[in-house]
Amino acid sequence: MSLGIPDFRSKGTGLYSQLENLGLSDPQEVFDISLFREDPSVFYSVAKDILPSSKKFSPTHAFIRLLQDKGILLTNFTQNIDNLEGHAGILPEKLIQCHGSFATATCIECGYKVECEKIYYDLKAGKVARCDRCIQRIRDVKPGSKRKRSSNGSSGPRKKRQSYEDSTDDEEDDIAVAGVMKVHITDQS
């Protein structure tokens, strides 16, 4: 757990050991694109625990940066998703992040890409991050015209309101069926 980021596979203490309560047949499913499309809240409930808390990097990362600065580094391959190499200043053209990273997120509906800092607070809260571009497109729909509405991000029927207090027009009710921001650490498709 260097720099406070948990490992994934250590028995008993690794992230995968801690995911048994999710009821997945394989803990790696939390990063599966099919499950993400079906229910992004599963990924977001876990992302808060693996999200790097700062842009600190280790002396090893500083050394890799030194190799780059001296013109010796050809390519830096990493299996880590913490983007610490990016924080250390390794150039994108010199960096291969084999499992993706927390550097960017892309809307699964419209393809809009943002730096993860843009959705950091949603990630940290375990809240499904929504696409600002999709939200704006929905808001731009002319008043009186019909639009798809969903309270849970699914294409199913809308849930009925329980009471007047619950009837406040919250932003999530106006989100298109997709429009979820996907961090680039799941299977790409």
mmCIF file of C-alpha atoms in Angstrom:
data_model
loop_
_atom_site.group_PDB
_atom_site.id
_atom_site.type_symbol
_atom_site.label_atom_id
_atom_site.label_comp_id
_atom_site.label_asym_id
_atom_site.label_seq_id
_atom_site.Cartn_x
_atom_site.Cartn_y
_atom_site.Cartn_z
ATOM 1 C CA MET A 1 0.000 0.000 0.000
ATOM 2 C CA SER A 2 2.583 2.549 -1.108
ATOM 3 C CA LEU A 3 1.318 6.147 -0.849
ATOM 4 C CA GLY A 4 -1.928 4.894 0.731
ATOM 5 C CA ILE A 5 -3.255 3.145 -2.377
ATOM 6 C CA PRO A 6 -4.475 -0.408 -1.622
ATOM 7 C CA ASP A 7 -3.278 -3.382 -3.618
ATOM 8 C CA PHE A 8 -5.825 -5.619 -5.270
ATOM 9 C CA ARG A 9 -4.778 -9.219 -4.698
ATOM 10 C CA SER A 10 -3.339 -9.596 -1.163
ATOM 11 C CA LYS A 11 -5.347 -12.258 0.640
ATOM 12 C CA GLY A 12 -7.443 -10.775 3.437
ATOM 13 C CA THR A 13 -6.331 -7.154 2.956
ATOM 14 C CA GLY A 14 -6.411 -6.591 -0.799
ATOM 15 C CA LEU A 15 -9.275 -4.844 -2.537
ATOM 16 C CA TYR A 16 -10.639 -8.045 -4.076
ATOM 17 C CA SER A 17 -10.905 -9.664 -0.618
ATOM 18 C CA GLN A 18 -12.988 -6.719 0.542
ATOM 19 C CA LEU A 19 -15.524 -7.016 -2.297
ATOM 20 C CA GLU A 20 -17.233 -10.197 -1.127
ATOM 21 C CA ASN A 21 -20.189 -8.170 0.173
ATOM 22 C CA LEU A 22 -21.070 -7.105 -3.397
ATOM 23 C CA GLY A 23 -22.192 -10.641 -4.277
ATOM 24 C CA LEU A 24 -20.122 -10.850 -7.456
ATOM 25 C CA SER A 25 -19.051 -14.277 -8.715
ATOM 26 C CA ASP A 26 -15.581 -12.808 -9.353
ATOM 27 C CA PRO A 27 -14.399 -9.571 -7.708
ATOM 28 C CA GLN A 28 -12.808 -8.470 -10.985
ATOM 29 C CA GLU A 29 -16.350 -8.053 -12.346
ATOM 30 C CA VAL A 30 -16.427 -4.664 -10.604
ATOM 31 C CA PHE A 31 -14.250 -3.459 -13.523
ATOM 32 C CA ASP A 32 -16.211 -5.256 -16.255
ATOM 33 C CA ILE A 33 -17.740 -2.945 -18.863
ATOM 34 C CA SER A 34 -20.921 -5.045 -19.134
ATOM 35 C CA LEU A 35 -21.614 -4.724 -15.408
ATOM 36 C CA PHE A 36 -20.718 -1.028 -15.557
ATOM 37 C CA ARG A 37 -23.264 -0.420 -18.330
ATOM 38 C CA GLU A 38 -25.880 -2.388 -16.389
ATOM 39 C CA ASP A 39 -25.206 -0.780 -12.997
ATOM 40 C CA PRO A 40 -22.430 1.847 -12.739
ATOM 41 C CA SER A 41 -23.119 2.274 -9.024
ATOM 42 C CA VAL A 42 -21.224 -0.977 -8.331
ATOM 43 C CA PHE A 43 -18.005 0.512 -9.734
ATOM 44 C CA TYR A 44 -18.559 3.896 -8.078
ATOM 45 C CA SER A 45 -19.129 2.241 -4.683
ATOM 46 C CA VAL A 46 -15.622 0.765 -4.966
ATOM 47 C CA ALA A 47 -13.841 3.616 -6.773
ATOM 48 C CA LYS A 48 -13.821 5.795 -3.660
ATOM 49 C CA ASP A 49 -11.633 3.196 -1.928
ATOM 50 C CA ILE A 50 -9.019 3.016 -4.693
ATOM 51 C CA LEU A 51 -9.002 6.635 -5.806
ATOM 52 C CA PRO A 52 -5.581 8.206 -5.252
ATOM 53 C CA SER A 53 -5.974 10.808 -2.515
ATOM 54 C CA SER A 54 -3.277 13.145 -3.753
ATOM 55 C CA LYS A 55 -0.863 13.802 -6.568
ATOM 56 C CA LYS A 56 2.107 12.624 -4.521
ATOM 57 C CA PHE A 57 4.493 10.231 -6.186
ATOM 58 C CA SER A 58 7.277 8.030 -4.915
ATOM 59 C CA PRO A 59 11.052 8.336 -5.315
ATOM 60 C CA THR A 60 10.782 5.548 -7.901
ATOM 61 C CA HIS A 61 8.487 7.737 -10.006
ATOM 62 C CA ALA A 62 10.915 10.649 -9.608
ATOM 63 C CA PHE A 63 13.710 8.365 -10.837
ATOM 64 C CA ILE A 64 11.676 7.362 -13.900
ATOM 65 C CA ARG A 65 11.110 11.069 -14.584
ATOM 66 C CA LEU A 66 14.875 11.658 -14.285
ATOM 67 C CA LEU A 67 15.472 8.924 -16.867
ATOM 68 C CA GLN A 68 12.991 10.669 -19.162
ATOM 69 C CA ASP A 69 14.606 14.072 -18.628
ATOM 70 C CA LYS A 70 18.035 12.624 -19.487
ATOM 71 C CA GLY A 71 16.632 11.112 -22.709
ATOM 72 C CA ILE A 72 17.190 7.535 -21.516
ATOM 73 C CA LEU A 73 13.561 6.458 -20.979
ATOM 74 C CA LEU A 74 12.103 4.801 -24.058
ATOM 75 C CA THR A 75 8.709 3.762 -22.664
ATOM 76 C CA ASN A 76 7.308 3.387 -19.159
ATOM 77 C CA PHE A 77 4.853 0.501 -18.888
ATOM 78 C CA THR A 78 2.745 0.340 -15.727
ATOM 79 C CA GLN A 79 -0.044 -1.890 -14.480
ATOM 80 C CA ASN A 80 -1.001 0.626 -11.802
ATOM 81 C CA ILE A 81 -4.162 2.704 -12.236
ATOM 82 C CA ASP A 82 -3.189 5.530 -9.887
ATOM 83 C CA ASN A 83 -1.666 7.758 -12.618
ATOM 84 C CA LEU A 84 1.315 8.534 -10.383
ATOM 85 C CA GLU A 85 3.590 8.425 -13.426
ATOM 86 C CA GLY A 86 1.498 11.199 -14.963
ATOM 87 C CA HIS A 87 1.692 13.188 -11.729
ATOM 88 C CA ALA A 88 5.472 12.740 -11.758
ATOM 89 C CA GLY A 89 5.552 14.310 -15.219
ATOM 90 C CA ILE A 90 6.105 11.294 -17.445
ATOM 91 C CA LEU A 91 5.039 12.397 -20.922
ATOM 92 C CA PRO A 92 1.904 10.693 -22.297
ATOM 93 C CA GLU A 93 3.817 9.528 -25.383
ATOM 94 C CA LYS A 94 6.300 7.717 -23.091
ATOM 95 C CA LEU A 95 3.638 6.167 -20.843
ATOM 96 C CA ILE A 96 1.639 2.975 -21.388
ATOM 97 C CA GLN A 97 -0.949 2.450 -18.633
ATOM 98 C CA CYS A 98 -1.822 -1.187 -19.289
ATOM 99 C CA HIS A 99 -4.973 -1.228 -17.142
ATOM 100 C CA GLY A 100 -5.976 2.389 -17.762
ATOM 101 C CA SER A 101 -5.911 5.031 -15.059
ATOM 102 C CA PHE A 102 -7.794 7.606 -13.062
ATOM 103 C CA ALA A 103 -6.440 10.311 -15.404
ATOM 104 C CA THR A 104 -9.585 10.682 -17.515
ATOM 105 C CA ALA A 105 -13.232 9.642 -17.726
ATOM 106 C CA THR A 106 -15.475 9.421 -20.794
ATOM 107 C CA CYS A 107 -19.260 9.553 -21.099
ATOM 108 C CA ILE A 108 -20.597 6.187 -22.227
ATOM 109 C CA GLU A 109 -23.434 7.963 -24.055
ATOM 110 C CA CYS A 110 -21.845 10.835 -26.017
ATOM 111 C CA GLY A 111 -18.092 10.183 -25.716
ATOM 112 C CA TYR A 112 -17.301 13.476 -23.940
ATOM 113 C CA LYS A 113 -13.932 13.114 -22.192
ATOM 114 C CA VAL A 114 -12.846 14.956 -19.036
ATOM 115 C CA GLU A 115 -9.922 14.970 -16.649
ATOM 116 C CA CYS A 116 -10.851 12.955 -13.555
ATOM 117 C CA GLU A 117 -10.420 16.058 -11.398
ATOM 118 C CA LYS A 118 -13.751 17.138 -12.915
ATOM 119 C CA ILE A 119 -15.574 14.172 -11.338
ATOM 120 C CA TYR A 120 -13.273 13.698 -8.321
ATOM 121 C CA TYR A 121 -15.869 14.649 -5.690
ATOM 122 C CA ASP A 122 -18.474 12.284 -7.162
ATOM 123 C CA LEU A 123 -15.861 9.509 -7.209
ATOM 124 C CA LYS A 124 -14.795 10.221 -3.625
ATOM 125 C CA ALA A 125 -18.450 10.214 -2.473
ATOM 126 C CA GLY A 126 -19.221 6.938 -4.268
ATOM 127 C CA LYS A 127 -21.795 8.812 -6.369
ATOM 128 C CA VAL A 128 -22.301 7.971 -10.056
ATOM 129 C CA ALA A 129 -20.793 10.863 -12.019
ATOM 130 C CA ARG A 130 -22.987 12.229 -14.791
ATOM 131 C CA CYS A 131 -21.913 13.877 -18.026
ATOM 132 C CA ASP A 132 -22.154 17.679 -17.997
ATOM 133 C CA ARG A 133 -22.596 17.728 -21.773
ATOM 134 C CA CYS A 134 -25.552 15.302 -21.637
ATOM 135 C CA ILE A 135 -27.092 17.239 -18.745
ATOM 136 C CA GLN A 136 -26.796 20.482 -20.716
ATOM 137 C CA ARG A 137 -28.289 18.862 -23.830
ATOM 138 C CA ILE A 138 -31.291 17.755 -21.769
ATOM 139 C CA ARG A 139 -31.692 21.227 -20.261
ATOM 140 C CA ASP A 140 -31.597 22.746 -23.736
ATOM 141 C CA VAL A 141 -34.664 20.746 -24.800
ATOM 142 C CA LYS A 142 -37.471 23.207 -25.502
ATOM 143 C CA PRO A 143 -40.020 23.578 -22.694
ATOM 144 C CA GLY A 144 -43.126 21.520 -23.327
ATOM 145 C CA SER A 145 -41.388 18.957 -25.520
ATOM 146 C CA LYS A 146 -41.243 15.392 -24.310
ATOM 147 C CA ARG A 147 -37.990 13.821 -23.206
ATOM 148 C CA LYS A 148 -36.910 10.535 -21.679
ATOM 149 C CA ARG A 149 -36.785 10.738 -17.902
ATOM 150 C CA SER A 150 -35.496 8.261 -15.413
ATOM 151 C CA SER A 151 -34.919 8.378 -11.700
ATOM 152 C CA ASN A 152 -32.371 5.597 -11.671
ATOM 153 C CA GLY A 153 -30.562 5.772 -15.011
ATOM 154 C CA SER A 154 -32.419 2.763 -16.412
ATOM 155 C CA SER A 155 -34.798 2.646 -19.326
ATOM 156 C CA GLY A 156 -37.515 1.128 -17.155
ATOM 157 C CA PRO A 157 -40.616 2.885 -15.900
ATOM 158 C CA ARG A 158 -40.194 5.931 -13.720
ATOM 159 C CA LYS A 159 -40.605 5.408 -9.987
ATOM 160 C CA LYS A 160 -43.656 7.023 -8.445
ATOM 161 C CA ARG A 161 -43.080 9.799 -5.929
ATOM 162 C CA GLN A 162 -43.730 8.857 -2.313
ATOM 163 C CA SER A 163 -44.809 12.245 -1.018
ATOM 164 C CA TYR A 164 -44.838 15.952 -1.737
ATOM 165 C CA GLU A 165 -41.464 16.351 0.026
ATOM 166 C CA ASP A 166 -39.972 13.857 -2.422
ATOM 167 C CA SER A 167 -41.277 15.785 -5.426
ATOM 168 C CA THR A 168 -38.476 18.338 -5.594
ATOM 169 C CA ASP A 169 -37.161 18.452 -9.128
ATOM 170 C CA ASP A 170 -33.736 16.976 -8.569
ATOM 171 C CA GLU A 171 -31.163 16.972 -11.325
ATOM 172 C CA GLU A 172 -30.900 13.194 -11.470
ATOM 173 C CA ASP A 173 -34.513 12.898 -12.670
ATOM 174 C CA ASP A 174 -33.584 14.829 -15.798
ATOM 175 C CA ILE A 175 -30.646 12.699 -16.866
ATOM 176 C CA ALA A 176 -30.840 10.715 -20.067
ATOM 177 C CA VAL A 177 -30.733 6.941 -19.860
ATOM 178 C CA ALA A 178 -26.925 6.907 -20.182
ATOM 179 C CA GLY A 179 -24.684 9.926 -19.733
ATOM 180 C CA VAL A 180 -22.556 8.183 -17.092
ATOM 181 C CA MET A 181 -18.853 9.046 -16.884
ATOM 182 C CA LYS A 182 -16.651 5.937 -17.123
ATOM 183 C CA VAL A 183 -13.172 6.143 -15.628
ATOM 184 C CA HIS A 184 -10.644 4.520 -17.936
ATOM 185 C CA ILE A 185 -9.819 1.529 -15.736
ATOM 186 C CA THR A 186 -12.489 -0.894 -16.954
ATOM 187 C CA ASP A 187 -12.499 -2.998 -20.110
ATOM 188 C CA GLN A 188 -12.773 -0.603 -23.022
ATOM 189 C CA SER A 189 -15.550 -0.883 -25.595
#
